[in-house]
Tab-separated table of C-alpha atoms in Angstrom:
chain	number	residue	atom	x	y	z
A	27	MET	CA	7.088	10.306	6.764
A	28	CYS	CA	4.348	7.699	6.688
A	29	LEU	CA	1.847	9.228	9.067
A	30	GLY	CA	-0.799	11.750	8.181
A	31	VAL	CA	-2.306	14.277	10.561
A	32	PRO	CA	-5.966	15.293	10.762
A	33	GLY	CA	-6.929	18.959	10.755
A	34	ARG	CA	-10.064	21.059	10.485
A	35	VAL	CA	-10.564	23.147	7.372
A	36	LEU	CA	-11.178	26.800	8.211
A	37	ALA	CA	-11.259	28.218	4.680
A	38	VAL	CA	-10.721	27.127	1.106
A	39	ASN	CA	-9.185	29.336	-1.542
A	40	GLY	CA	-8.901	27.461	-4.832
A	41	LEU	CA	-6.417	24.645	-4.292
A	42	VAL	CA	-5.259	25.908	-0.907
A	43	ALA	CA	-7.041	25.230	2.369
A	44	ILE	CA	-6.366	26.992	5.644
A	45	VAL	CA	-6.363	24.198	8.179
A	46	ASP	CA	-6.300	24.193	11.966
A	47	PHE	CA	-4.149	21.551	13.683
A	48	TRP	CA	-4.872	21.842	17.390
A	49	GLY	CA	-4.435	25.589	17.335
A	50	VAL	CA	-1.700	25.787	14.708
A	51	THR	CA	-2.964	27.214	11.444
A	52	ARG	CA	-1.333	26.054	8.233
A	53	GLU	CA	-1.870	26.060	4.502
A	54	VAL	CA	-2.588	22.656	2.971
A	55	ARG	CA	-2.672	21.939	-0.767
A	56	LEU	CA	-5.735	20.237	-2.179
A	57	GLU	CA	-4.472	18.843	-5.508
A	58	LEU	CA	-4.361	15.252	-4.281
A	59	VAL	CA	-7.592	14.893	-2.338
A	60	ASP	CA	-10.226	13.021	-4.293
A	61	GLN	CA	-13.296	14.630	-2.777
A	62	PRO	CA	-14.409	18.263	-2.562
A	63	VAL	CA	-13.292	19.960	0.654
A	64	ALA	CA	-15.204	22.750	2.390
A	65	PRO	CA	-14.822	24.712	5.618
A	66	GLY	CA	-15.754	22.518	8.578
A	67	ASP	CA	-14.475	19.343	6.930
A	68	TYR	CA	-11.580	17.399	8.390
A	69	ILE	CA	-8.744	16.293	6.150
A	70	LEU	CA	-5.769	13.986	6.590
A	71	ASN	CA	-2.674	16.062	5.867
A	72	HIS	CA	0.493	14.447	4.641
A	73	VAL	CA	3.606	16.542	3.937
A	74	GLY	CA	1.533	19.596	3.149
A	75	TYR	CA	-1.092	17.866	1.033
A	76	ALA	CA	-4.544	16.661	1.940
A	77	ILE	CA	-4.652	12.995	0.953
A	78	ARG	CA	-8.115	12.222	2.296
A	79	ARG	CA	-11.276	13.920	3.463
A	80	ILE	CA	-12.091	12.149	6.713
A	81	PRO	CA	-15.664	10.808	6.678
A	82	GLN	CA	-17.953	12.398	9.275
A	83	ASP	CA	-18.322	9.097	11.149
A	84	ASP	CA	-14.572	8.702	11.602
A	85	ILE	CA	-13.650	12.196	12.765
A	86	GLN	CA	-14.021	11.660	16.504
A	87	GLU	CA	-11.935	8.532	16.728
A	88	THR	CA	-9.322	9.820	14.312
A	89	LEU	CA	-8.829	12.955	16.401
A	90	ALA	CA	-8.789	10.956	19.636
A	91	LEU	CA	-6.073	8.745	18.216
A	92	TYR	CA	-3.799	11.631	17.328
A	93	GLU	CA	-4.464	13.500	20.553
A	94	GLN	CA	-3.278	10.428	22.441
A	95	LEU	CA	-0.160	10.452	20.296
A	96	LEU	CA	0.543	14.138	20.808
A	97	GLU	CA	0.224	13.804	24.574
A	98	SER	CA	3.200	11.456	24.501
A	99	ALA	CA	6.602	12.461	25.764
A	100	GLN	CA	8.797	14.841	23.785
A	101	ASP	CA	11.275	12.129	22.877
A	102	ASP	CA	8.629	9.806	21.482
A	103	LEU	CA	9.501	9.157	17.840
A	104	MET	CA	5.924	8.738	16.713
A	105	ALA	CA	4.728	11.921	18.422
A	106	ALA	CA	7.737	13.701	16.918
A	107	ASP	CA	6.670	12.501	13.482
A	108	VAL	CA	3.186	13.892	14.027
A	109	ARG	CA	4.646	17.242	15.065
A	110	SER	CA	6.877	17.180	11.977
A	111	GLU	CA	3.825	16.502	9.871
A	112	VAL	CA	2.230	19.680	11.145
A	113	GLN	CA	5.475	21.487	10.344
A	114	ALA	CA	5.386	19.913	6.910
A	115	THR	CA	2.587	22.104	5.747
A	116	GLY	CA	3.007	25.458	4.063
A	117	ASP	CA	4.117	28.573	5.867
A	118	GLN	CA	2.065	29.476	8.848
A	119	THR	CA	-0.663	31.871	7.863
A	120	GLY	CA	-1.363	35.139	9.619
A	121	GLY	CA	-2.272	35.032	13.281
A	122	GLY	CA	-1.262	31.471	13.961
A	123	GLY	CA	-2.005	29.878	17.263
A	124	ARG	CA	-5.746	30.257	16.770
A	125	LYS	CA	-7.555	27.773	18.923
A	126	ALA	CA	-10.250	25.855	17.154
A	127	GLY	CA	-12.036	24.664	20.233
A	128	GLY	CA	-9.286	22.567	21.735
A	129	GLY	CA	-10.499	19.118	22.623
A	130	THR	CA	-12.015	16.482	20.446
A	131	GLY	CA	-15.568	17.157	21.511
A	132	ALA	CA	-15.444	20.837	20.671
A	133	ASN	CA	-13.944	20.126	17.301
A	134	GLY	CA	-16.560	17.617	16.259
B	26	MET	CA	-12.439	-15.679	15.061
B	27	ALA	CA	-13.810	-13.981	11.967
B	28	ASP	CA	-16.642	-12.575	14.094
B	29	ALA	CA	-14.237	-11.195	16.647
B	30	HIS	CA	-12.504	-8.881	14.269
B	31	ALA	CA	-15.663	-7.992	12.431
B	32	ALA	CA	-16.629	-6.442	15.762
B	33	LEU	CA	-13.445	-4.376	15.803
B	34	THR	CA	-14.538	-1.857	13.221
B	35	ARG	CA	-14.885	0.686	16.009
B	36	LEU	CA	-11.713	0.218	17.955
B	37	GLN	CA	-11.062	1.871	21.240
B	38	PHE	CA	-7.430	2.143	20.390
B	39	ARG	CA	-5.885	1.330	23.736
B	40	ASP	CA	-8.650	-0.466	25.581
B	41	PRO	CA	-6.740	-2.967	27.792
B	42	GLU	CA	-9.564	-5.515	27.756
B	43	ARG	CA	-9.649	-5.549	23.992
B	44	ALA	CA	-5.879	-5.630	23.815
B	45	ALA	CA	-5.790	-8.619	26.161
B	46	ALA	CA	-8.476	-10.382	24.117
B	47	LEU	CA	-6.519	-9.760	20.925
B	48	VAL	CA	-3.293	-10.968	22.510
B	49	ARG	CA	-5.052	-14.166	23.600
B	50	ALA	CA	-6.445	-14.575	20.091
B	51	LEU	CA	-3.004	-14.048	18.613
B	52	HIS	CA	-1.539	-16.740	20.865
B	53	ARG	CA	-4.342	-19.149	20.015
B	54	VAL	CA	-4.169	-18.564	16.272
B	55	THR	CA	-0.382	-18.769	16.197
B	56	ALA	CA	-0.483	-22.087	18.071
B	57	GLU	CA	-2.989	-23.369	15.524
B	58	VAL	CA	-0.444	-22.902	12.748
B	59	ARG	CA	1.317	-25.976	14.214
B	60	ARG	CA	4.613	-24.918	12.763
B	61	GLU	CA	7.146	-22.569	14.191
B	62	PRO	CA	8.321	-19.996	14.087
B	63	VAL	CA	5.706	-18.138	12.070
B	64	ALA	CA	7.473	-15.207	10.416
B	65	ILE	CA	5.599	-12.186	9.139
B	66	MET	CA	6.979	-8.890	7.876
B	67	HIS	CA	5.721	-5.351	8.074
B	68	VAL	CA	7.066	-2.725	5.698
B	69	CYS	CA	6.547	0.482	7.629
B	70	GLY	CA	8.696	2.430	10.074
B	71	SER	CA	5.564	3.708	11.790
B	72	HIS	CA	4.445	0.129	12.458
B	73	GLU	CA	7.841	-0.600	14.014
B	74	GLN	CA	7.617	2.557	16.128
B	75	ALA	CA	4.240	1.469	17.465
B	76	ILE	CA	5.304	-2.143	18.070
B	77	ALA	CA	8.417	-1.000	19.927
B	78	ARG	CA	6.979	1.889	21.896
B	79	PHE	CA	4.091	-0.171	23.230
B	80	GLY	CA	6.367	-3.142	23.877
B	81	LEU	CA	4.128	-5.377	21.796
B	82	ARG	CA	6.865	-7.914	21.085
B	83	ALA	CA	6.807	-8.767	24.781
B	84	VAL	CA	3.247	-10.069	24.420
B	85	PHE	CA	3.563	-11.661	21.014
B	86	PRO	CA	3.714	-15.468	21.063
B	87	ARG	CA	7.303	-16.665	21.212
B	88	SER	CA	6.720	-18.606	18.028
B	89	LEU	CA	5.665	-15.464	16.109
B	90	ASP	CA	8.431	-13.408	14.531
B	91	VAL	CA	7.295	-9.926	13.498
B	92	ILE	CA	10.092	-8.577	11.337
B	93	MET	CA	10.559	-5.066	9.992
B	94	GLY	CA	11.453	-5.160	6.318
B	95	PRO	CA	12.402	-2.391	3.895
B	96	GLY	CA	9.870	0.078	5.272
B	97	CYS	CA	12.083	3.018	6.199
B	98	PRO	CA	12.119	5.429	3.258
B	99	VAL	CA	15.317	7.116	4.385
B	100	CYS	CA	17.136	3.850	5.022
B	101	ILE	CA	16.421	2.224	1.676
B	102	THR	CA	17.586	5.213	-0.370
B	103	ASP	CA	20.536	3.647	-2.110
B	104	LEU	CA	24.185	4.655	-2.000
B	105	PRO	CA	24.343	5.907	-5.627
B	106	GLU	CA	21.286	8.105	-5.072
B	107	VAL	CA	22.851	9.697	-1.999
B	108	ASP	CA	26.076	10.027	-4.026
B	109	GLU	CA	24.230	11.967	-6.710
B	110	ALA	CA	22.897	14.436	-4.133
B	111	VAL	CA	26.304	14.707	-2.455
B	112	ALA	CA	27.993	15.309	-5.814
B	113	LEU	CA	25.489	17.997	-6.801
B	114	ALA	CA	25.976	19.778	-3.467
B	115	ARG	CA	29.751	19.571	-3.897
B	116	GLN	CA	29.413	21.046	-7.372
B	117	GLY	CA	27.924	24.147	-5.760
B	118	ILE	CA	24.251	23.465	-6.457
B	119	ARG	CA	21.933	24.380	-3.604
B	120	LEU	CA	19.898	21.453	-2.266
B	121	ALA	CA	16.795	21.058	-0.140
B	122	THR	CA	15.803	17.756	1.456
B	123	TYR	CA	14.224	16.069	4.473
B	124	ALA	CA	16.207	16.272	7.726
B	125	ASP	CA	16.906	12.567	8.054
B	126	MET	CA	18.586	12.517	4.625
B	127	LEU	CA	21.439	14.724	5.867
B	128	LYS	CA	23.210	12.039	7.887
B	129	VAL	CA	22.589	9.066	5.616
B	130	ARG	CA	25.858	8.037	4.007
B	131	GLY	CA	26.354	7.302	0.340
B	132	SER	CA	29.386	5.332	-0.854
B	133	ALA	CA	31.549	7.375	1.474
B	134	LEU	CA	30.080	10.768	2.323
B	135	SER	CA	26.799	12.114	3.644
B	136	LEU	CA	25.152	15.437	2.865
B	137	ALA	CA	26.106	16.504	6.399
B	138	ASP	CA	29.770	15.882	5.474
B	139	VAL	CA	29.598	18.168	2.450
B	140	GLN	CA	27.539	20.699	4.390
B	141	ALA	CA	30.470	20.854	6.804
B	142	GLU	CA	32.678	21.548	3.776
B	143	GLY	CA	30.464	24.546	2.980
B	144	ALA	CA	27.848	23.126	0.634
B	145	ARG	CA	24.441	24.773	0.908
B	146	ILE	CA	21.721	22.350	1.957
B	147	ASP	CA	18.372	23.425	3.365
B	148	VAL	CA	16.323	21.110	5.536
B	149	VAL	CA	12.640	21.199	4.650
B	150	TYR	CA	9.686	19.285	5.995
B	151	SER	CA	7.948	19.081	2.644
B	152	ILE	CA	8.424	19.859	-1.015
B	153	THR	CA	6.063	22.820	-0.653
B	154	GLN	CA	8.691	24.440	1.574
B	155	ALA	CA	11.301	23.793	-1.121
B	156	VAL	CA	8.996	25.525	-3.606
B	157	ALA	CA	8.744	28.518	-1.277
B	158	LEU	CA	12.550	28.615	-0.925
B	159	ALA	CA	13.005	28.501	-4.699
B	160	ARG	CA	10.547	31.378	-5.135
B	161	LYS	CA	12.512	33.518	-2.686
B	162	THR	CA	15.712	33.204	-4.728
B	163	PRO	CA	14.506	32.965	-8.356
B	164	SER	CA	17.932	33.523	-9.907
B	165	GLU	CA	19.511	30.533	-8.180
B	166	PRO	CA	18.898	26.857	-9.014
B	167	LEU	CA	17.504	24.734	-6.186
B	168	VAL	CA	17.376	20.935	-6.328
B	169	PHE	CA	14.879	19.084	-4.130
B	170	PHE	CA	16.331	15.683	-3.206
B	171	ALA	CA	13.038	13.793	-3.211
B	172	THR	CA	12.948	10.617	-1.127
B	173	GLY	CA	10.222	8.445	0.304
B	174	PHE	CA	7.558	6.032	-0.840
B	175	GLU	CA	4.338	6.653	-2.720
B	176	THR	CA	3.037	8.815	0.127
B	177	THR	CA	5.650	11.521	-0.457
B	178	ALA	CA	5.963	10.846	-4.207
B	179	VAL	CA	2.389	12.018	-4.754
B	180	ALA	CA	3.274	15.373	-3.188
B	181	THR	CA	6.289	15.669	-5.512
B	182	ALA	CA	4.012	14.820	-8.439
B	183	ALA	CA	1.491	17.476	-7.449
B	184	VAL	CA	4.213	20.139	-7.336
B	185	ILE	CA	5.582	19.144	-10.741
B	186	LEU	CA	2.101	19.232	-12.269
B	187	GLY	CA	1.372	22.536	-10.570
B	188	ASP	CA	3.723	24.866	-12.448
B	189	PRO	CA	6.757	24.893	-10.128
B	190	PRO	CA	9.178	27.838	-10.127
B	191	PRO	CA	11.631	27.528	-13.060
B	192	ASN	CA	14.699	27.388	-10.809
B	193	LEU	CA	13.381	24.308	-8.946
B	194	SER	CA	14.282	20.814	-10.088
B	195	VAL	CA	13.810	17.391	-8.541
B	196	LEU	CA	16.358	14.631	-7.915
B	197	SER	CA	13.954	11.729	-7.535
B	198	ALA	CA	14.944	8.853	-5.261
B	199	HIS	CA	11.289	7.962	-4.675
B	200	LYS	CA	10.496	4.302	-4.165
B	201	TYR	CA	7.390	2.217	-4.680
B	202	ILE	CA	6.576	-0.408	-2.018
B	203	PRO	CA	4.589	-3.168	-3.762
B	204	PRO	CA	7.457	-4.467	-5.953
B	205	VAL	CA	9.854	-4.840	-3.033
B	206	MET	CA	7.462	-7.208	-1.293
B	207	ALA	CA	7.820	-9.524	-4.278
B	208	ILE	CA	11.603	-9.377	-4.020
B	209	VAL	CA	11.610	-10.123	-0.284
B	210	SER	CA	9.265	-13.063	-0.947
B	211	GLU	CA	11.671	-14.482	-3.483
B	212	MET	CA	14.850	-14.080	-1.436
B	213	PRO	CA	16.394	-17.477	-0.778
B	214	ASP	CA	16.904	-16.733	2.931
B	215	THR	CA	13.466	-15.342	3.552
B	216	ARG	CA	11.153	-16.975	6.067
B	217	VAL	CA	8.382	-14.432	5.573
B	218	GLU	CA	4.939	-16.016	5.288
B	219	GLY	CA	2.785	-12.897	5.129
B	220	PHE	CA	2.935	-9.104	5.074
B	221	LEU	CA	1.415	-6.390	7.228
B	222	ALA	CA	0.994	-3.473	4.817
B	223	ALA	CA	1.166	0.193	5.835
B	224	GLY	CA	-2.141	1.966	6.266
B	225	HIS	CA	-1.149	5.330	4.850
B	226	ALA	CA	0.609	4.034	1.746
B	227	ALA	CA	-2.552	2.020	1.117
B	228	THR	CA	-4.628	5.190	1.593
B	229	ILE	CA	-3.044	6.304	-1.664
B	230	THR	CA	-2.749	3.027	-3.563
B	231	GLY	CA	-5.816	1.220	-2.184
B	232	TRP	CA	-5.698	-2.336	-0.856
B	233	GLY	CA	-6.650	-3.775	-4.243
B	234	ILE	CA	-3.091	-3.218	-5.424
B	235	TYR	CA	-1.923	-6.166	-3.309
B	236	GLU	CA	-4.226	-8.662	-5.039
B	237	ALA	CA	-1.791	-9.270	-7.899
B	238	PHE	CA	1.063	-9.858	-5.432
B	239	VAL	CA	-1.022	-12.310	-3.418
B	240	ALA	CA	-2.132	-14.189	-6.529
B	241	ARG	CA	1.439	-14.569	-7.682
B	242	HIS	CA	3.332	-15.152	-4.462
B	243	ARG	CA	0.625	-16.961	-2.465
B	244	LYS	CA	1.347	-14.986	0.704
B	245	PRO	CA	-1.416	-13.079	2.523
B	246	VAL	CA	-1.339	-9.299	2.971
B	247	VAL	CA	-3.209	-7.416	5.690
B	248	VAL	CA	-3.463	-3.620	5.674
B	249	ALA	CA	-3.203	-2.261	9.224
B	250	GLY	CA	-3.221	1.068	11.027
B	251	PHE	CA	-0.768	2.301	13.614
B	252	GLU	CA	-2.410	2.015	17.002
B	253	PRO	CA	-1.638	-0.989	19.227
B	254	LEU	CA	-5.093	-2.473	18.683
B	255	ASP	CA	-4.864	-1.853	14.925
B	256	ILE	CA	-1.613	-3.796	14.848
B	257	LEU	CA	-2.829	-6.614	17.086
B	258	ALA	CA	-6.043	-6.987	15.078
B	259	GLY	CA	-4.046	-6.948	11.838
B	260	LEU	CA	-1.687	-9.626	13.146
B	261	VAL	CA	-4.519	-11.892	14.296
B	262	ARG	CA	-6.073	-11.685	10.829
B	263	LEU	CA	-2.736	-12.226	9.120
B	264	VAL	CA	-1.805	-15.289	11.182
B	265	GLU	CA	-5.291	-16.693	10.567
B	266	LEU	CA	-4.679	-16.386	6.841
B	267	VAL	CA	-1.272	-18.056	7.252
B	268	ARG	CA	-2.875	-20.828	9.324
B	269	ASP	CA	-5.563	-21.382	6.703
B	270	ALA	CA	-3.051	-21.252	3.840
B	271	ALA	CA	-5.399	-18.594	2.454
B	272	PRO	CA	-3.489	-16.144	0.259
B	273	GLU	CA	-5.854	-13.178	0.461
B	274	VAL	CA	-5.766	-9.457	1.048
B	275	ALA	CA	-7.578	-8.214	4.153
B	276	ASN	CA	-8.197	-4.592	5.010
B	277	MET	CA	-8.095	-4.019	8.762
B	278	TYR	CA	-7.888	-0.238	8.355
B	279	PRO	CA	-11.230	0.532	6.704
B	280	ARG	CA	-11.486	3.930	8.374
B	281	CYS	CA	-8.702	5.113	6.047
B	282	VAL	CA	-8.230	2.612	3.232
B	283	THR	CA	-10.533	1.649	0.365
B	284	LYS	CA	-9.988	-0.923	-2.338
B	285	GLU	CA	-9.372	1.686	-5.031
B	286	GLY	CA	-7.466	4.155	-2.862
B	287	ASN	CA	-7.113	7.791	-3.816
B	288	LEU	CA	-7.528	7.679	-7.592
B	289	GLN	CA	-6.832	11.356	-8.052
B	290	ALA	CA	-3.488	11.032	-6.287
B	291	GLN	CA	-2.649	7.863	-8.265
B	292	GLN	CA	-3.367	9.612	-11.573
B	293	GLN	CA	-0.996	12.417	-10.660
B	294	LEU	CA	1.636	9.961	-9.428
B	295	TRP	CA	1.708	8.023	-12.706
B	296	ARG	CA	1.459	11.105	-14.932
B	297	VAL	CA	4.726	12.337	-13.439
B	298	PHE	CA	6.613	9.139	-12.603
B	299	ARG	CA	7.459	5.924	-14.355
B	300	PRO	CA	8.606	2.859	-12.438
B	301	ILE	CA	12.073	1.566	-13.267
B	302	GLY	CA	14.190	-1.207	-11.851
B	303	GLY	CA	17.021	-0.220	-9.570
B	304	ARG	CA	18.776	-0.814	-6.306
B	305	TRP	CA	17.437	-0.341	-2.829
B	306	ARG	CA	19.953	-0.190	0.001
B	307	GLY	CA	20.160	-3.646	1.497
B	308	ILE	CA	17.817	-5.256	-1.020
B	309	ALA	CA	19.782	-4.908	-4.267
B	310	HIS	CA	17.816	-4.732	-7.518
B	311	VAL	CA	14.049	-4.179	-7.318
B	312	PRO	CA	12.216	-4.327	-10.661
B	313	ASN	CA	9.824	-1.364	-10.918
B	314	GLY	CA	10.779	-0.281	-7.421
B	315	ASN	CA	12.167	3.164	-8.263
B	316	LEU	CA	10.177	6.159	-9.444
B	317	ARG	CA	11.818	8.369	-12.070
B	318	LEU	CA	10.419	11.431	-13.826
B	319	ARG	CA	8.849	10.734	-17.194
B	320	ASP	CA	10.497	12.246	-20.262
B	321	GLU	CA	7.943	15.021	-20.560
B	322	TRP	CA	9.149	16.392	-17.207
B	323	ALA	CA	12.800	16.507	-18.276
B	324	GLY	CA	12.780	20.258	-17.607
B	325	VAL	CA	12.379	19.694	-13.859
B	326	ASP	CA	14.565	16.583	-13.699
B	327	ALA	CA	17.818	17.449	-11.921
B	328	ARG	CA	19.509	14.478	-13.608
B	329	ARG	CA	18.893	16.079	-17.003
B	330	ARG	CA	19.393	19.659	-15.979
B	331	PHE	CA	22.793	19.130	-14.387
B	332	GLU	CA	25.869	17.087	-15.146
B	333	ILE	CA	26.242	15.041	-11.962
B	334	ASP	CA	29.830	13.959	-11.432
B	335	VAL	CA	29.761	11.188	-8.836
B	336	ALA	CA	33.188	9.916	-9.887
B	337	SER	CA	34.705	12.784	-7.898
B	338	LEU	CA	33.506	11.083	-4.710
B	339	TRP	CA	35.192	7.778	-5.307
B	340	ASP	CA	38.539	8.956	-3.965
B	341	THR	CA	37.031	9.099	-0.499
B	342	ALA	CA	36.960	5.840	1.408
B	343	PRO	CA	34.041	5.131	3.725
B	344	PRO	CA	34.806	5.150	7.452
B	345	ALA	CA	36.172	1.784	8.593
B	346	LEU	CA	33.184	1.072	10.847
B	347	VAL	CA	30.826	1.156	7.873
B	348	GLN	CA	32.178	-2.189	6.746
B	349	GLN	CA	30.811	-3.777	9.933
B	350	CYS	CA	27.350	-2.250	9.515
B	351	ILE	CA	24.608	-4.807	8.839
B	352	CYS	CA	21.791	-2.377	7.980
B	353	GLY	CA	21.398	-4.163	4.654
B	354	ASP	CA	20.574	-7.485	6.316
B	355	ILE	CA	18.288	-5.742	8.801
B	356	MET	CA	16.273	-4.126	5.997
B	357	ALA	CA	16.079	-7.439	4.171
B	358	GLY	CA	14.595	-8.952	7.320
B	359	ILE	CA	17.325	-11.523	7.830
B	360	ALA	CA	19.009	-9.861	10.829
B	361	SER	CA	17.898	-7.786	13.790
B	362	PRO	CA	19.741	-4.891	15.444
B	363	ARG	CA	20.755	-7.300	18.225
B	364	ASP	CA	22.850	-9.159	15.663
B	365	CYS	CA	24.974	-6.054	14.990
B	366	ALA	CA	28.232	-5.646	16.904
B	367	LEU	CA	28.015	-1.856	16.524
B	368	PHE	CA	24.447	-1.422	17.788
B	369	GLY	CA	24.313	0.776	20.879
B	370	ARG	CA	28.112	0.886	21.071
B	371	GLU	CA	29.855	2.599	18.143
B	372	CYS	CA	26.524	3.166	16.394
B	373	LEU	CA	24.219	5.560	18.259
B	374	PRO	CA	21.578	8.088	17.169
B	375	ASP	CA	24.035	10.981	17.499
B	376	SER	CA	26.886	9.113	15.854
B	377	ALA	CA	25.110	6.746	13.504
B	378	VAL	CA	27.177	4.423	11.370
B	379	GLY	CA	24.332	3.055	9.296
B	380	ALA	CA	21.108	4.403	7.821
B	381	CYS	CA	18.876	2.358	10.160
B	382	MET	CA	20.227	4.297	13.150
B	383	VAL	CA	19.878	7.698	11.436
B	384	SER	CA	16.223	7.818	10.612
B	385	SER	CA	13.365	8.004	13.089
B	386	GLU	CA	11.791	5.289	10.933
B	387	GLY	CA	14.844	3.031	10.991
B	388	THR	CA	14.755	-0.212	12.958
B	389	CYS	CA	17.999	0.426	14.852
B	390	ARG	CA	16.994	3.948	15.877
B	391	ILE	CA	13.596	2.683	17.061
B	392	TRP	CA	15.076	-0.271	18.954
B	393	HIS	CA	17.687	1.979	20.506
B	394	GLN	CA	15.013	4.336	21.800
B	395	TYR	CA	12.447	1.827	23.026
B	396	GLY	CA	14.167	-1.536	23.106
B	397	GLY	CA	13.037	-3.914	20.435
B	398	HIS	CA	12.315	-7.157	22.182
B	399	PRO	CA	11.437	-6.646	25.838
B	400	ASP	CA	11.514	-9.850	27.851
B	401	LEU	CA	8.236	-10.096	29.699
B	402	ALA	CA	9.463	-13.111	31.636
B	403	ALA	CA	11.976	-10.821	33.296
B	404	LEU	CA	9.167	-8.653	34.690
B	405	PRO	CA	7.745	-9.505	38.098
B	406	VAL	CA	4.167	-9.808	36.815
B	407	ASP	CA	2.844	-10.840	33.435
B	408	PRO	CA	-0.449	-8.942	33.096
B	409	TYR	CA	-1.559	-10.919	30.071
B	410	ALA	CA	-0.910	-14.287	31.684
B	411	ARG	CA	-3.188	-13.306	34.571
B	412	ARG	CA	-6.012	-12.450	32.205
B	413	ALA	CA	-5.690	-15.510	30.077
């Protein structure tokens, strides 16, 4: 419950953002984030809410960190928590599975 | 040493050279304390997961005890709070809650027990999914059993402020971390000399919130992230502050945490919740440690909307093994899973006796999966000794 997961904002509609998490597209609420969020920004998602807009300088290393986590084995508790975090967002929006460039470099 | 961690603002999270340098620094700094053992506490299940999965305890100095305190949100949810949820479910009210809450026992029963009796309980990953469920069945009440620390409480607050569906109400068992650190500091048995604070909780609250604690209790607090190097760097800083008898707050997670934190989230948190004293499992009474809905949100407060009859549960005795469970002492930081006769025998992830074995953030579950205290001396080669 304590981790957050970074994702790339694809679109913003009022207080709802459509966010890509390594190819999984989810709705994330924006009520809690304390800075304006626009398409192309990265946010830290926690149980369906953006709690932080990740500063430009920190995006690469933040994504690298979580990609290392997600590459871990299926029974890894921390990786499982990250996967749950992605699940924790709103219902999957239409299409799903859209790739947003894949690796860290392409996402930056 | 101050220069060394100033240079760590851009961590390569698993760089072995840097890890080895930090491990050496940790050994040096711990030895400089000239008193042993040095006991520090972290209050975050994700810190414990990282420490265990990377086997960090094997490379910690033997005179450094890194203890997990009350940092598992599922585990510290107290018996009466679980009882309230169990009673509501038994009364025929539909519930939604996080998966780990199902198997956590109250005074006698868990939500999984009453689900087996036919009670309707939906597992959700977030309160937004509970909102969606409530919208699908507008004629039927749905209670969200809301657990977790400030990180999940802010999401609950946002939903309550955001015009939730009228059939949704909230049974708040949310907890607030800073007050429990004060209680652990004051426990007569405690050996804790400093705290490693959780990076994501501090993302919300800011690191400045720990200044009052440090001023009062004279124990340093270091905010740390969740990667091995984050944790090692945080520990080096923390033991330095212990060595120097310098009760200060240090932020070793600047890429996520500011002094003020997320003010917008804090405003919403405190508009919806008020802190009250109450019990935490294993810790007993924590002043201001529980978050309850303010009076103006009575309409979405399940405790006001429903008559909750927990007395009906008291006829059921807890399973005999529960009496041997020492989860309470483990969460208070005065015992480790190795001290428990049930650990890994009668108490297993699939047949958990206590809360610490249920949750993926519980110490027993984590130690069962990864081993808590690997013995490096038993390995044929000690990679860190070679580098030193």
